[in-house]
CSV table of C-alpha atoms and ligand atoms in Angstrom, one decimal:
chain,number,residue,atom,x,y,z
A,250,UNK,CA,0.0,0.0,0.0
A,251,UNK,CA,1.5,3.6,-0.7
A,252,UNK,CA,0.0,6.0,1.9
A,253,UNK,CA,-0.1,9.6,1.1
A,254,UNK,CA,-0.4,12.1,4.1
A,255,UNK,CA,-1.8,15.6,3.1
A,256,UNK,CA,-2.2,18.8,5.7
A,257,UNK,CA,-5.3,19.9,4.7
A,258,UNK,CA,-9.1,17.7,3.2
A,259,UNK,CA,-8.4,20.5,-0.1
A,260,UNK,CA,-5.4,19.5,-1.1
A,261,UNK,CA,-6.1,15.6,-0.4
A,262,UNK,CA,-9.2,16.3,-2.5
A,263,UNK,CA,-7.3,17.9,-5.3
A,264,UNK,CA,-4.8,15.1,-5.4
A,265,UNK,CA,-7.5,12.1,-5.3
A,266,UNK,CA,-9.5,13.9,-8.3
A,267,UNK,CA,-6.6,14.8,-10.3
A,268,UNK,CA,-6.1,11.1,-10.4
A,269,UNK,CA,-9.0,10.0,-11.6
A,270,UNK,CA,-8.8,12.8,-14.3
A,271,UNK,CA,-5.6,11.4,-15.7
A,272,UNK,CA,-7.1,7.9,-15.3
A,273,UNK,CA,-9.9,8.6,-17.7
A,274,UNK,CA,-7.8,10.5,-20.0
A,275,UNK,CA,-5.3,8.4,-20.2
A,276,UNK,CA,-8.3,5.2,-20.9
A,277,UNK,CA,-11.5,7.3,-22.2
A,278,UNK,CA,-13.5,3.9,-22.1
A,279,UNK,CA,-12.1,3.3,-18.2
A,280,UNK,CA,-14.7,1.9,-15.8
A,281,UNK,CA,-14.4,3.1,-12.6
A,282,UNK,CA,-15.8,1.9,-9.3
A,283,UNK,CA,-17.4,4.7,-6.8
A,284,UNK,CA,-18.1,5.3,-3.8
A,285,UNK,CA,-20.8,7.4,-1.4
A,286,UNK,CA,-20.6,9.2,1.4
A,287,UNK,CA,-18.6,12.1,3.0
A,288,UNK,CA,-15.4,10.8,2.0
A,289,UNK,CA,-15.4,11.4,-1.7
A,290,UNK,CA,-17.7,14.6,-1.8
A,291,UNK,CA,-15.3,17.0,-2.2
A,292,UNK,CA,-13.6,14.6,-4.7
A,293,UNK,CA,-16.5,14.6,-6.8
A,294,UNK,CA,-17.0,18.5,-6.7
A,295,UNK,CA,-13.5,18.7,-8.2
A,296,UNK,CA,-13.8,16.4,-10.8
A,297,UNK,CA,-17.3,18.3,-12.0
A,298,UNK,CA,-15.0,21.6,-11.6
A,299,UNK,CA,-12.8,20.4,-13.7
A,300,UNK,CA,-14.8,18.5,-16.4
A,301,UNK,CA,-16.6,22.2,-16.7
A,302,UNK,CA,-13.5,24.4,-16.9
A,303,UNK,CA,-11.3,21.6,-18.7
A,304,UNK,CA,-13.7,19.6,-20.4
A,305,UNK,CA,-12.7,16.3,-19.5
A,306,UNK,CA,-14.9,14.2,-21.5
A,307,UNK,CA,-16.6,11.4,-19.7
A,308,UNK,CA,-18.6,10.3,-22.5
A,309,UNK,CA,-17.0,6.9,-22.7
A,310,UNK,CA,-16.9,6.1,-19.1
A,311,UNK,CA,-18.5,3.4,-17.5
A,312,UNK,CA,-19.4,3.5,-13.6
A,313,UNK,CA,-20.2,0.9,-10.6
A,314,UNK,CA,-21.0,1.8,-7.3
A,315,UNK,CA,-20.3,-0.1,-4.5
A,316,UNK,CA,-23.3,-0.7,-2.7
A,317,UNK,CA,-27.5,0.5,-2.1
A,318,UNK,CA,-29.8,-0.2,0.9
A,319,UNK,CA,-32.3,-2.4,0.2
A,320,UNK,CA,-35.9,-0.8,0.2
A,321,UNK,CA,-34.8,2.9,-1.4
A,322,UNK,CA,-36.1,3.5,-4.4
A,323,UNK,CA,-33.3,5.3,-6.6
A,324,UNK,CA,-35.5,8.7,-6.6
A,325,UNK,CA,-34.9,8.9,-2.5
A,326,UNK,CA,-33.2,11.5,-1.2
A,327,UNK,CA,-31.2,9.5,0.8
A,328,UNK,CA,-30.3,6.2,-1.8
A,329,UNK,CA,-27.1,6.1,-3.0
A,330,UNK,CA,-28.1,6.1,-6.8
A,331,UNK,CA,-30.1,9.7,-6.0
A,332,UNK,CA,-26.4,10.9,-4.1
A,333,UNK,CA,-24.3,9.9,-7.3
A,334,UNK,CA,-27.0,11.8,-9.7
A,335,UNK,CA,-27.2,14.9,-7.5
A,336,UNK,CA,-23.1,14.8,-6.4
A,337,UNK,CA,-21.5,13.7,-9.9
A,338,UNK,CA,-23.2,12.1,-12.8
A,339,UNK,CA,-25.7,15.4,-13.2
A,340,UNK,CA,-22.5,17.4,-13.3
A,341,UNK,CA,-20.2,15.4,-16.2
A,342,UNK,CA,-21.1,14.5,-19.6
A,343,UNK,CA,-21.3,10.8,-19.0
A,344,UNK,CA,-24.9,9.6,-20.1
A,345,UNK,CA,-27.0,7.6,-16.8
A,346,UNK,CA,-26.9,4.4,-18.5
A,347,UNK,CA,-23.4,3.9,-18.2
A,348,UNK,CA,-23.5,4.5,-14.7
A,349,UNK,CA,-24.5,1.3,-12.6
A,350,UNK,CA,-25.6,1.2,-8.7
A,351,UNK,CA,-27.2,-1.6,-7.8
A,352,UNK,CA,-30.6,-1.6,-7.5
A,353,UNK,CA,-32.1,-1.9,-3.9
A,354,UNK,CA,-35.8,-3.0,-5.2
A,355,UNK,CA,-36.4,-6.5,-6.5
A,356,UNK,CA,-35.1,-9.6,-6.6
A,357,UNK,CA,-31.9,-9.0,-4.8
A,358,UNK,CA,-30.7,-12.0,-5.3
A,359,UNK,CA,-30.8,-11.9,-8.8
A,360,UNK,CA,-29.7,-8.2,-9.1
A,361,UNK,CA,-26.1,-8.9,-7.0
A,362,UNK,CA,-25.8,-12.1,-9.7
A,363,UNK,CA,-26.0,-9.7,-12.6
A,364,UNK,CA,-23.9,-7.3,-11.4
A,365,UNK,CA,-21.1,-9.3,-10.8
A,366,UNK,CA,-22.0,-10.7,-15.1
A,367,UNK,CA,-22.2,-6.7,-16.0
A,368,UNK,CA,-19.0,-5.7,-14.4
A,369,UNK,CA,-17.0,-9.0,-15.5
A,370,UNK,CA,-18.9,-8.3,-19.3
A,371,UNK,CA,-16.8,-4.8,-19.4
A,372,UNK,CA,-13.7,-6.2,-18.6
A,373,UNK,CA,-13.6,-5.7,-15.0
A,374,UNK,CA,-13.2,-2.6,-12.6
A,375,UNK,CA,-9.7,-0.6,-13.6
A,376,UNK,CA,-10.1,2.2,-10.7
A,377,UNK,CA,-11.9,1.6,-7.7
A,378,UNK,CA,-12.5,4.5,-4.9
A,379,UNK,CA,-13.3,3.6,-1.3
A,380,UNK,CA,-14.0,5.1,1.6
A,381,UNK,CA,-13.5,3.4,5.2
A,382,UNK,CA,-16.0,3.1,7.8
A,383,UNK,CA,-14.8,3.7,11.5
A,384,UNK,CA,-15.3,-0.2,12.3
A,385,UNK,CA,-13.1,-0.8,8.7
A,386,UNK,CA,-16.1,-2.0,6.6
A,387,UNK,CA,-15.3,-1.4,2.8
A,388,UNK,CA,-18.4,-1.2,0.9
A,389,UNK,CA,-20.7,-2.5,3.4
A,390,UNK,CA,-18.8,-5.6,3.9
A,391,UNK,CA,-18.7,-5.7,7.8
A,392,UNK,CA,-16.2,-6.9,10.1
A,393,UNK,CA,-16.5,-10.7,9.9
A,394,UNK,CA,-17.3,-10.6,6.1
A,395,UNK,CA,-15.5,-13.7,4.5
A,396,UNK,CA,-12.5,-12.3,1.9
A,397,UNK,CA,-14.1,-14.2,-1.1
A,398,UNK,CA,-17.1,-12.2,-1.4
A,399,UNK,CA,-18.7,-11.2,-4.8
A,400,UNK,CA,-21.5,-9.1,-5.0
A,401,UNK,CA,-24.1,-10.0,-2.1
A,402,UNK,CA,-26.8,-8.6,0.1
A,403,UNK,CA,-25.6,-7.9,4.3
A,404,UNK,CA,-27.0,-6.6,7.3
A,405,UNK,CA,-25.6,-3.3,8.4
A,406,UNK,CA,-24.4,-3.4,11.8
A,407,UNK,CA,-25.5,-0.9,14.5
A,408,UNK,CA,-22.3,0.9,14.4
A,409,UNK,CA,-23.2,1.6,10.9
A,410,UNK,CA,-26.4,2.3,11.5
A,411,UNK,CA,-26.1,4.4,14.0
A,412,UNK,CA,-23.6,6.5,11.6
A,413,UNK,CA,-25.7,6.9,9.1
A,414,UNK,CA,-28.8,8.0,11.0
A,415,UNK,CA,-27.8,11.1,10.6
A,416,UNK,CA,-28.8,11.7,7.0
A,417,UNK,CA,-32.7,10.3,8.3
A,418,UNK,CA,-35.3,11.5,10.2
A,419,UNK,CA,-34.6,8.9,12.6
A,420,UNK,CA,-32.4,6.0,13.5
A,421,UNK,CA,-35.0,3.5,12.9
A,422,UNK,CA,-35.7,4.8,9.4
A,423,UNK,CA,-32.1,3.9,8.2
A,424,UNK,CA,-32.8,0.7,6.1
A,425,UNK,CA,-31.3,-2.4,7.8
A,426,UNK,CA,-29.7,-3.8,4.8
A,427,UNK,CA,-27.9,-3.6,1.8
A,428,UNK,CA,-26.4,-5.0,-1.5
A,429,UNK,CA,-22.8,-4.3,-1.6
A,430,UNK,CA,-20.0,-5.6,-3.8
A,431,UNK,CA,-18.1,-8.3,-2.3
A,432,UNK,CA,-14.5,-8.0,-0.8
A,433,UNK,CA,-13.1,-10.2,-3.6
A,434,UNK,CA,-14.9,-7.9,-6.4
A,435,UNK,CA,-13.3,-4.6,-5.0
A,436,UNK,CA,-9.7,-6.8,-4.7
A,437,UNK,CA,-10.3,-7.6,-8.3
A,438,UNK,CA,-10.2,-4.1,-9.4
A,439,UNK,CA,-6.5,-2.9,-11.3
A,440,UNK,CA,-6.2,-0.2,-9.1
A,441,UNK,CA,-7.5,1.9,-5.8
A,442,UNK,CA,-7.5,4.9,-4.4
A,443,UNK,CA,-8.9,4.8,-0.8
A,444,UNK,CA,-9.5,8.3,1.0
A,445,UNK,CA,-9.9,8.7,5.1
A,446,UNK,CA,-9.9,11.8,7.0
A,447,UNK,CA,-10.2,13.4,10.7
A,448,UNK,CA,-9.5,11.8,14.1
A,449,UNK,CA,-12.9,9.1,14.0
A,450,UNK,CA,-11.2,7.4,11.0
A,451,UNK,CA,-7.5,6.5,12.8
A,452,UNK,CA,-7.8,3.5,14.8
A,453,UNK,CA,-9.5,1.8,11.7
A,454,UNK,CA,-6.4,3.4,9.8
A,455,UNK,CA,-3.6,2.0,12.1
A,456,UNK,CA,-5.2,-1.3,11.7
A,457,UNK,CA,-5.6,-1.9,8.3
A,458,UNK,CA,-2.4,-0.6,7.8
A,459,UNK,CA,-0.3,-1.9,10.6
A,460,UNK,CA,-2.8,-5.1,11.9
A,461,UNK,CA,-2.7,-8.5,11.0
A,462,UNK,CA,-4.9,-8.8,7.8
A,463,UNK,CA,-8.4,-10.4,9.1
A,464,UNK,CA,-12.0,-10.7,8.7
A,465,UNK,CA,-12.6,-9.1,11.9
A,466,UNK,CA,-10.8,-5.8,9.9
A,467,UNK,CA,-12.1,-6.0,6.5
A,468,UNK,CA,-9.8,-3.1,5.3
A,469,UNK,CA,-7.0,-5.3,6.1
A,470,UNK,CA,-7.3,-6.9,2.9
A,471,UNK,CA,-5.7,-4.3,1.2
A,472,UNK,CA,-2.6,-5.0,2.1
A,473,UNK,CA,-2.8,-7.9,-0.1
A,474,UNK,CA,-3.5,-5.2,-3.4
A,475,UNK,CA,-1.0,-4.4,-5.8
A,476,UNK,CA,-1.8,-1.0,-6.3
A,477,UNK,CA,-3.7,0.6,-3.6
A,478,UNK,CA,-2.8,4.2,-2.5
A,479,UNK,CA,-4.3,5.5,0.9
A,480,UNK,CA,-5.1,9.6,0.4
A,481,UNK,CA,-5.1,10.7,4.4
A,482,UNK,CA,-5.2,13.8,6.4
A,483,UNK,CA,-2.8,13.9,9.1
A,484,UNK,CA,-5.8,13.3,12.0
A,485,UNK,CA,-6.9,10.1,10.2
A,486,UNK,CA,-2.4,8.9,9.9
A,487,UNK,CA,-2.1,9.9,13.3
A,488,UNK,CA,-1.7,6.7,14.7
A,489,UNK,CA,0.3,4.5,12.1
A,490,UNK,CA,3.4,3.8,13.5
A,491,UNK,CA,6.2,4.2,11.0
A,492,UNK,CA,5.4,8.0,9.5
B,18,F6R,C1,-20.0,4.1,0.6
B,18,F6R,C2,-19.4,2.9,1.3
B,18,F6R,C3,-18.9,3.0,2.7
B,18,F6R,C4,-18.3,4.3,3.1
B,18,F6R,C5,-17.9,4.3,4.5
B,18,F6R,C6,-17.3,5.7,5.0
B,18,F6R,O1,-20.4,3.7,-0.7
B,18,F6R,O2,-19.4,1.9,0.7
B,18,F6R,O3,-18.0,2.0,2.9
B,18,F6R,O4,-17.2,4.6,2.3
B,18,F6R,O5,-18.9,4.0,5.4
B,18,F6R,O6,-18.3,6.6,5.0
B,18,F6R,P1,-18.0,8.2,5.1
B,18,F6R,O7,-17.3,8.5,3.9
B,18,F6R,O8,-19.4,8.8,5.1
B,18,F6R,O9,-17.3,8.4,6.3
């Protein structure tokens, strides 16, 4: 894992989006793999800034998010298909059916087998981003997730749960489940970029990084990556030990 350690959440933000702009110039058909939440916000509103003062063109891009509760319909305010409309897609030229977030309603079953076929049919994920929760879920893949995981429906946990409720009216509104990818379909992407910030986000950090790589820690597995580059403030590095 390379780590890089940045002074301020702009400049991390910068560096993380000025990454995935090379990535999809550099491979204008790349399919990258997203991510919700408050990690990648500010990642987001640089890339739009950029695709409008630059014009990088994401007309050939192909997208797959990580992971949707179970229940949300995709015009919600709070599913994670209405968060990647309203904080990306909306704002770059690449057209909605070439973005992909698994679909919360239906057979889930069925929808986490053929999103596993669609993402393997495009040749596979080449740049995946990730965010880390504080208990070191990736995706939603909780601590005690097995490592082989593909594409599969889980049970939040009430830490996550209880982190989330903040975006509901209320903690028993947050939907108890979700389809995520697995841990072996985001360790099957070419490359990652995974982003952590402020002083909630070290222990998970330090063990990840520093741990013994375990089910009990699913960001552990990254250790195991070829090419995964860790984009943290100096809160979330504060407790890795060689710095
Ligand atoms: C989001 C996701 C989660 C988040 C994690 C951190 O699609 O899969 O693993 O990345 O919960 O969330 P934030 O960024 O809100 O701290």
């Amino acid at each position: 894992m390379q780590i890089q350690i940045f002074q301020d959440k702009e400049s991390l933000h910068r560096a993380v989006a000025q990454m995935f702009i090379d990535a999809v110039k550099a491979k204008p058909n790349i399919v990258l793999g997203l991510a919700t939440g408050s990690s990648p916000l500010e990642t987001y509103e640089n890339m739009i800034k950029d695709h409008q003062e630059k014009g990088t063109d994401y007309s050939g891009v192909v997208t797959f998010n990580l992971d949707e509760y179970i229940g949300l319909e995709g015009t919600h305010s709070q599913s994670y298909r209405y968060f990647m409309n309203t904080s990306l897609f909306n704002g770059l030229n690449i057209p909605l059916d070439q973005t992909n977030v698994p679909s919360g309603i239906g057979d889930v079953n069925e929808i986490c087998k053929a999103y596993e076929e669609k993402i393997t049919s495009v040749g596979g994920i080449d740049f995946q981003l990730l965010g880390i929760g504080t208990n070191g879920h990736i995706g939603f893949n909780e601590p005690g997730t097995s490592f082989d995981t593909r594409t599969h429906v889980t049970a939040l946990t009430q830490e996550t749960i209880e982190g989330n409720a903040r975006f509901f009216e209320s903690e028993d509104s947050v939907p108890k489940k979700a389809v995520t990818m697995g841990i072996q379909t985001i360790m099957d992407a070419k490359k990652i970029a995974l982003i952590a910030y402020g002083s909630k986000k070290a222990a998970a950090i330090r063990d990840m990084v520093n741990g013994p790589i375990t089910e009990m820690m699913p960001a552990s597995i990254l250790q195991n990556h070829s090419d995964t580059t860790l984009f943290l403030d100096e809160e979330a590095a504060a407790l890795l030990k060689a710095r």
